Protein backbone atom coordinates (compact mmCIF):
# COMPACT_ATOMS: atom_id res chain seq x y z
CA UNK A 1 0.00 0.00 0.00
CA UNK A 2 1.27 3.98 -0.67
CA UNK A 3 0.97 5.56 2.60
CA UNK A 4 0.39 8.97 0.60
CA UNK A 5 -2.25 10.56 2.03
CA UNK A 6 -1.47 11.55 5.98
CA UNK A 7 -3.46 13.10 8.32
CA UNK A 8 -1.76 13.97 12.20
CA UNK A 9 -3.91 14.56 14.87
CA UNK A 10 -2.71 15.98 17.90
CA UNK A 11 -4.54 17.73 21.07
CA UNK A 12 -1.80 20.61 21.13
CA UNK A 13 1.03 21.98 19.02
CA UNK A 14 3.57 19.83 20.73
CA UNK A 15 6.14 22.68 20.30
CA UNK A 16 5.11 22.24 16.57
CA UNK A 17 6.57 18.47 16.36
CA UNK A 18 3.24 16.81 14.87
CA UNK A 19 3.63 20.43 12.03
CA UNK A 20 6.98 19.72 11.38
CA UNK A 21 6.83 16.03 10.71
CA UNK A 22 3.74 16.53 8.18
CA UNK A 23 5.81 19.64 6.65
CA UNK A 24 8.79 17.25 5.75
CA UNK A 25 6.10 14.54 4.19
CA UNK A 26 4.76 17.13 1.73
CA UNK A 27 8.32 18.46 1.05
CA UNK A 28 8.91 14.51 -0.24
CA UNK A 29 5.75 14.24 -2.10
CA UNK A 30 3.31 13.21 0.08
CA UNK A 31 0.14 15.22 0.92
CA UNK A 32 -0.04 15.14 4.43
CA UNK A 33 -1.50 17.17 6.96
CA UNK A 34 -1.51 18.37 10.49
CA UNK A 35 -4.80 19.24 12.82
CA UNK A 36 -4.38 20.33 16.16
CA UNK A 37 -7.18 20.24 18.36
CA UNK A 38 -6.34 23.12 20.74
CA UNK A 39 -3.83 26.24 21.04
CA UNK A 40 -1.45 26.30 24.27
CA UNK A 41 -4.04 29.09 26.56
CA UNK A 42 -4.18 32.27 25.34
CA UNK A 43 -3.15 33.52 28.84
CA UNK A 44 -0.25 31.55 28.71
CA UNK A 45 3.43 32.07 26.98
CA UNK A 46 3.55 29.38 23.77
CA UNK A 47 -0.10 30.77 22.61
CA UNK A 48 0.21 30.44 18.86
CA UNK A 49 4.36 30.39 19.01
CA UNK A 50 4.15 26.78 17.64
CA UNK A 51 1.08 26.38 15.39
CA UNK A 52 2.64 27.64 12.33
CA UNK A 53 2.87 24.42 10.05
CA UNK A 54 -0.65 23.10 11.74
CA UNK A 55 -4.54 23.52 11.42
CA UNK A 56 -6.35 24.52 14.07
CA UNK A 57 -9.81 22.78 14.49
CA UNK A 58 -12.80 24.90 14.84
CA UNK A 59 -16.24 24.94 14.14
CA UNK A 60 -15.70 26.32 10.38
CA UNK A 61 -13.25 23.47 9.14
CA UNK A 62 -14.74 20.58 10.94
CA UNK A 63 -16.37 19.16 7.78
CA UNK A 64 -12.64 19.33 5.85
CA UNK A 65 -11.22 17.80 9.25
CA UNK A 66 -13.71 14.81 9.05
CA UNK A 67 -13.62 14.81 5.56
CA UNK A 68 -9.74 14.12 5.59
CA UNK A 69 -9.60 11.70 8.34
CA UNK A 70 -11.96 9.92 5.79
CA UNK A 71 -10.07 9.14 2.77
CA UNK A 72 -6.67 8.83 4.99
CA UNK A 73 -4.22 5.86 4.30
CA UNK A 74 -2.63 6.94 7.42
CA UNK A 75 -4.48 8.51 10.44
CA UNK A 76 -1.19 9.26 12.80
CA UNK A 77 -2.12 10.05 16.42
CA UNK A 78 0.00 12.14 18.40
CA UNK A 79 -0.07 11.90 22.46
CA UNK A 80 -4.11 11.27 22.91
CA UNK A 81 -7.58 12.22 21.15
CA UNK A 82 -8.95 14.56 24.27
CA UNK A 83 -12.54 12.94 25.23
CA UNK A 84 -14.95 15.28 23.03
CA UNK A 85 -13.53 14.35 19.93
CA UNK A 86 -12.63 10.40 20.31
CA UNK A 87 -16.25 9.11 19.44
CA UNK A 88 -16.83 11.31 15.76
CA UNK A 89 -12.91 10.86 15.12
CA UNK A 90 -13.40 6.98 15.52
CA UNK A 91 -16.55 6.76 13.56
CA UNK A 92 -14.75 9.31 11.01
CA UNK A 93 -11.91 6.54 10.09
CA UNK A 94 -12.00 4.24 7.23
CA UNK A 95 -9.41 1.36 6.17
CA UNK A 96 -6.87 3.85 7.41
CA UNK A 97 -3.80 2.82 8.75
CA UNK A 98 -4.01 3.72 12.71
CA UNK A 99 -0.44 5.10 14.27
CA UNK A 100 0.04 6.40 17.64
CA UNK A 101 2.52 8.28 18.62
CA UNK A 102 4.15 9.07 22.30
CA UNK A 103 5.85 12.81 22.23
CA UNK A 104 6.03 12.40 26.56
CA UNK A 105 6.40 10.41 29.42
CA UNK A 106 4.24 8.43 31.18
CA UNK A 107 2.83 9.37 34.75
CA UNK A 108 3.65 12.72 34.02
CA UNK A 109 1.09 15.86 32.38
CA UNK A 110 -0.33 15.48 29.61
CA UNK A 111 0.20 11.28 29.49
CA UNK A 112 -0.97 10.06 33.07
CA UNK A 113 -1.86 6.73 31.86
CA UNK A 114 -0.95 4.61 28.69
CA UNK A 115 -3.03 6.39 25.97
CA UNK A 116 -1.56 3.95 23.03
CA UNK A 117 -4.85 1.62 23.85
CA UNK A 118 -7.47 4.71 23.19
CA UNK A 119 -8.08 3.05 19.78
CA UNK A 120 -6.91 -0.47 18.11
CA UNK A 121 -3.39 1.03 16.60
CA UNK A 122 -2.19 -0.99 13.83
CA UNK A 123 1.88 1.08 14.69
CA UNK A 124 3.19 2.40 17.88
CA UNK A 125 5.91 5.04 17.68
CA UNK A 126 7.81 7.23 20.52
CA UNK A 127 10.04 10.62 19.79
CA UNK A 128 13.43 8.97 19.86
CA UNK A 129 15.10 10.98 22.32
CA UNK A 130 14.71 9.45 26.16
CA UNK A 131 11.11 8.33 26.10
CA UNK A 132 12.43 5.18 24.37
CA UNK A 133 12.80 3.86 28.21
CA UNK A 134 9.33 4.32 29.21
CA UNK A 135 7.24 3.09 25.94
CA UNK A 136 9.39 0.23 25.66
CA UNK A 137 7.30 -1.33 23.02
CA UNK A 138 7.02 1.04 20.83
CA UNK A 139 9.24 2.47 17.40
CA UNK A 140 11.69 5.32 18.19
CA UNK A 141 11.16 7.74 15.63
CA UNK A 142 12.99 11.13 15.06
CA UNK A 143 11.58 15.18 15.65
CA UNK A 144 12.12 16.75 12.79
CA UNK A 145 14.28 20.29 12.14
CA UNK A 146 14.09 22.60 9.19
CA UNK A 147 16.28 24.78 9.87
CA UNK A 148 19.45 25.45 7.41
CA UNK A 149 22.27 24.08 9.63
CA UNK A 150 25.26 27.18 10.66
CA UNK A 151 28.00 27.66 12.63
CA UNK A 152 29.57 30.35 14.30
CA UNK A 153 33.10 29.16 15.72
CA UNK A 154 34.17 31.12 18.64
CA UNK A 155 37.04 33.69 17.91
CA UNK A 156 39.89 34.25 20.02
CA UNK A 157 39.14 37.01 22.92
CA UNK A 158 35.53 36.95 22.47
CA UNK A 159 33.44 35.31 25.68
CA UNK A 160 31.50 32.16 25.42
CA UNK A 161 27.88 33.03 23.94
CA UNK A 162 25.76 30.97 25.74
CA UNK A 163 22.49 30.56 25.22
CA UNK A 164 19.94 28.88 28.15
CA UNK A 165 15.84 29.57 27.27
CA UNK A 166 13.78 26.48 28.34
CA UNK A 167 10.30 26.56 27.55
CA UNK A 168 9.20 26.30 31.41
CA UNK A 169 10.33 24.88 34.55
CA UNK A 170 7.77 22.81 35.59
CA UNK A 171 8.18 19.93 38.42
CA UNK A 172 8.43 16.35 37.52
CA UNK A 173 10.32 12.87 36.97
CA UNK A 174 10.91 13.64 33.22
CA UNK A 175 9.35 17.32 32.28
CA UNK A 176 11.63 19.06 34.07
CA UNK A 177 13.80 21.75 32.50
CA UNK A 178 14.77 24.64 35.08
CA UNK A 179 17.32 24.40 37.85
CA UNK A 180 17.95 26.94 40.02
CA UNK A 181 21.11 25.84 40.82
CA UNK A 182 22.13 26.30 36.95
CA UNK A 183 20.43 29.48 37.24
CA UNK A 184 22.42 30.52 39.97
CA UNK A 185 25.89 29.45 38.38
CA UNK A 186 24.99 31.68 35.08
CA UNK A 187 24.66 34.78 36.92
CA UNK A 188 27.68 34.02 38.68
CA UNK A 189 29.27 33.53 35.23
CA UNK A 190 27.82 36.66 33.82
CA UNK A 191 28.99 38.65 36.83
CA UNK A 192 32.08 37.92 36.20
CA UNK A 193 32.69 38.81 32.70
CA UNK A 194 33.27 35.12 31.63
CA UNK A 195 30.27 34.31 29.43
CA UNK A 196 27.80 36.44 26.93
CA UNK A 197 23.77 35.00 28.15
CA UNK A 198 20.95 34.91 25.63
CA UNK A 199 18.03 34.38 28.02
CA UNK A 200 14.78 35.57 26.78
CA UNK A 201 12.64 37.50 29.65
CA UNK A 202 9.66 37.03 27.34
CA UNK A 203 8.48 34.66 25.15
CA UNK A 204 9.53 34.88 21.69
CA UNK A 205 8.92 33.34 18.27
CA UNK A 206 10.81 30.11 17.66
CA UNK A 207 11.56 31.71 14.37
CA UNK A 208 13.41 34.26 16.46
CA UNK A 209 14.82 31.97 18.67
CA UNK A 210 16.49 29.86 16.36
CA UNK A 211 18.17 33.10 15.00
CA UNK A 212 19.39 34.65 18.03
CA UNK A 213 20.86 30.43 18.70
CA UNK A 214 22.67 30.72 15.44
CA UNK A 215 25.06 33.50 16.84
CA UNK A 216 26.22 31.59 19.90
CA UNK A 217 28.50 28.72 20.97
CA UNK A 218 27.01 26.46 23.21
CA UNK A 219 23.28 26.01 23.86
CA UNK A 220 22.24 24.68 27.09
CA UNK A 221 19.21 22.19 27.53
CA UNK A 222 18.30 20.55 30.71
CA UNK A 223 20.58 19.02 33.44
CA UNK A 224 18.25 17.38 35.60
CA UNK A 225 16.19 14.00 34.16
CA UNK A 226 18.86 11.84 32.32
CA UNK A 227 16.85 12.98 28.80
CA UNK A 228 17.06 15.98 26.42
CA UNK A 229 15.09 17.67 24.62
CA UNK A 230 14.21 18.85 20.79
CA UNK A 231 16.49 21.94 21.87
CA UNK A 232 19.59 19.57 21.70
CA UNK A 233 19.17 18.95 18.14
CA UNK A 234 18.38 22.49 17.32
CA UNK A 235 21.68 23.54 19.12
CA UNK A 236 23.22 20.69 16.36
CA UNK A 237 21.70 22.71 13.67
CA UNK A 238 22.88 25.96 15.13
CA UNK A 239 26.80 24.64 15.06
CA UNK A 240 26.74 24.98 19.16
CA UNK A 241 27.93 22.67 21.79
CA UNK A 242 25.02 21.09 23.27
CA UNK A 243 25.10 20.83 27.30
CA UNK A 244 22.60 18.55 28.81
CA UNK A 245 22.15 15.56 31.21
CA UNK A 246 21.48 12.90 28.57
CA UNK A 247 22.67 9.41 30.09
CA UNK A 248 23.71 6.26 27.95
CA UNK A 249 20.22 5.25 27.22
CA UNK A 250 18.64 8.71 25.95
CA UNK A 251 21.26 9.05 23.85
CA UNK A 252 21.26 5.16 22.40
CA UNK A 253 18.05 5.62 21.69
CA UNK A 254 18.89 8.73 19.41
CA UNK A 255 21.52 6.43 17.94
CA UNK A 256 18.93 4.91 15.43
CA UNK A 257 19.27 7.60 13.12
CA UNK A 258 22.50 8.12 13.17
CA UNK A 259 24.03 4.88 12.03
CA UNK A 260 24.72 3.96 15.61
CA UNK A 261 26.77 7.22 16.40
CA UNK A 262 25.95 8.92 19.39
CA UNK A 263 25.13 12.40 19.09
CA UNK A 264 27.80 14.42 20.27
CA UNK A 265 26.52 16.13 23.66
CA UNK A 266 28.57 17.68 26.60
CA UNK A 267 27.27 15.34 29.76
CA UNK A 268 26.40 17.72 33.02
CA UNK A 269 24.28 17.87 36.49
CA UNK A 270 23.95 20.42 38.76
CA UNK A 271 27.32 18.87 40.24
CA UNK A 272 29.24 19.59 37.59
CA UNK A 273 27.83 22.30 35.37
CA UNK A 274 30.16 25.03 37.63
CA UNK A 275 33.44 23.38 36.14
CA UNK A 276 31.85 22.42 32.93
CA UNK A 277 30.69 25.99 31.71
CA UNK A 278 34.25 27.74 33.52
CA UNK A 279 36.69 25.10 31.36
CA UNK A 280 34.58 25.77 28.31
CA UNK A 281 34.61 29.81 28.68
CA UNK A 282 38.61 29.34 29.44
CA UNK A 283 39.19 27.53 26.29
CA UNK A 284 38.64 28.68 22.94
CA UNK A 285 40.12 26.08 20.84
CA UNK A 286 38.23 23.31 22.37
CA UNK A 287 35.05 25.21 22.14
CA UNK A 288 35.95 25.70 18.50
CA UNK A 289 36.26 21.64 18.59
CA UNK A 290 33.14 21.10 19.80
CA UNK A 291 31.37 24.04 17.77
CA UNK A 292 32.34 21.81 14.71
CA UNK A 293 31.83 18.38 16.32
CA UNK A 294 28.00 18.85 16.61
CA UNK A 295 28.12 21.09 13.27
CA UNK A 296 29.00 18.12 11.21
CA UNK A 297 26.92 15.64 13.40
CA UNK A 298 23.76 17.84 12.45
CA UNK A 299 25.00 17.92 9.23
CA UNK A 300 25.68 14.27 8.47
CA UNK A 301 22.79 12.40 10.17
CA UNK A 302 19.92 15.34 10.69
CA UNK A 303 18.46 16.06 7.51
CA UNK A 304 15.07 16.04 7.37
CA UNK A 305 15.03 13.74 3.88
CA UNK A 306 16.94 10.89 5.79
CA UNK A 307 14.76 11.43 9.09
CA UNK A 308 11.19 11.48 7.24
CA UNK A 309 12.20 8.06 6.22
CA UNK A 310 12.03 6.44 9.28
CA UNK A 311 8.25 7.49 9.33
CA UNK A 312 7.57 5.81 5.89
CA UNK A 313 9.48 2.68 7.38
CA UNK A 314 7.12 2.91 10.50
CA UNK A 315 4.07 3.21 8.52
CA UNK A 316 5.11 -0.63 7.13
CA UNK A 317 5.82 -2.34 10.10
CA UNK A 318 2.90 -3.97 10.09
CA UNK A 319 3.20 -5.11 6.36
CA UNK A 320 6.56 -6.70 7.24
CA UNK A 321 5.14 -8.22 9.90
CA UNK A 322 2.09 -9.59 8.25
């Protein structure tokens, strides 16, 4: 079967993942398409930030929703179907081929509970990064970035641009992204003349972001759950050391795409993020190093062509196995 006609479903922008994905199927030929079901809250600081490659579902485009879902080959399910709109989505689906598709852990906001039994999925995926560990029986497949990889190697007497803007600091086993004792050590660093911060006070456009990341050196993700985050690949694309806590098994996981390379991150905990980020801002040759080591990483295994294909080679799992 040609798994040519997509349709993602997902009950939020998912920092645009679900967009992104579909985005890279059309760019290959295939006419795909991504629904989301709700915004982020208007009162809240991601409102329409990641919605950009996405169609929001209202009241006006229901019919073309349900209409789509229709004459699918693939209906691809990311996270959950929110209560209100499991019954007419399941009715809505034909011979489609059902995919569901983990972007978070379990236990944890927004998956409390296994969600890959809502309907009878014929695939189960994960986002390869470190949720591999928790939805152990599902396929690891690969976030998608767009964005034309760059580097900007760090030039003798200039500071160590760092760059440290996670998208919130909630609590938990594997969500969290904010430590205040990292916080504390960059003003410390900043005080003392040893680093250059980009840390966003407001919210701002990932467009924007991803721009202001292109002119630094090292981007830093989180240091706190063992995992990383979509940010560590960006930081690839960006030509920037990447500084996170990924263990052994977050980063195996990531492996899969990359011909069984590990991706080239700079391992650190609240421990040992002090001597880390001072040894780093005291050496400009072997932050030039590592500039170029995740540069050519990005470049070598991170294009979206190659990583879209691990989606069509998801999609026939089930043939294979039939």
């Amino acid at each position: 079967m040609l798994f040519n006609k997509i349709v993602h479903i997902s009950p939020t922008p998912l920092v645009g993942a679900p967009g992104k994905i579909a985005l890279a199927q059309r760019q290959t030929g295939k006419e795909s398409i991504c629904f989301i079901l709700s915004d982020y809250p208007s009162s809240g600081p991601l409102y329409q930030k990641f919605s950009s490659n996405s169609i929001l579902l209202t009241e006006d485009n229901s019919d073309f929703f349900y209409e789509k879902i229709s004459g699918a080959d693939v209906v691809h399910i990311h996270n959950f179907i929110p209560d209100k709109h499991e019954k007419k989505i399941r009715s809505s689906i034909g011979e489609s081929l059902l995919v569901y598709h983990a972007h978070s852990p379990l236990r944890e906001g927004p998956l409390f509970y296994d969600r890959s039994t809502q309907l009878s999925y014929d695939v189960k995926l994960v986002v390869g990064q470190h949720w591999g560990r928790l939805h152990t029986e599902h396929i690891a497949v690969p976030n998608i970035i767009f964005d034309t990889p760059s580097i900007n190697l760090r030039k003798e007497g200039e500071l160590l641009k760092v760059m440290y803007s996670p998208t919130h600091k909630h609590k938990g086993r594997w969500t969290s992204k904010g430590s205040s004792k990292l916080d504390k050590v960059l003003d410390g660093l900043l005080s003392c003349k040893m680093i250059e911060l980009i840390r966003p006070k407001k919210p701002v456009s990932p467009y924007e972001l991803f721009q202001l990341r292109r002119t630094c050196h090292l981007t830093i993700d989180e240091i706190i759950t063992g995992g990383f985050h979509q940010v560590s690949i960006e930081g690839m694309c960006a030509g920037n050391i990447v500084v996170n806590g990924a263990d052994f098994l977050g980063k195996a996981c990531y492996s899969r795409f990359s011909d069984g390379e590990f991706p080239p991150f700079l391992y650190a905990n609240d421990d040992t993020i002090t001597d880390t980020l001072v040894n780093l801002a005291s050496n400009v040759e072997e932050t030039r190093r590592m500039q170029q080591e995740s540069y050519d990483f990005f470049v070598k295994y991170c294009d979206y062509k190659k990583l879209v294909e691990f989606y069509d080679v998801a999609y026939r799992v089930k043939e294979n196995i039939s």
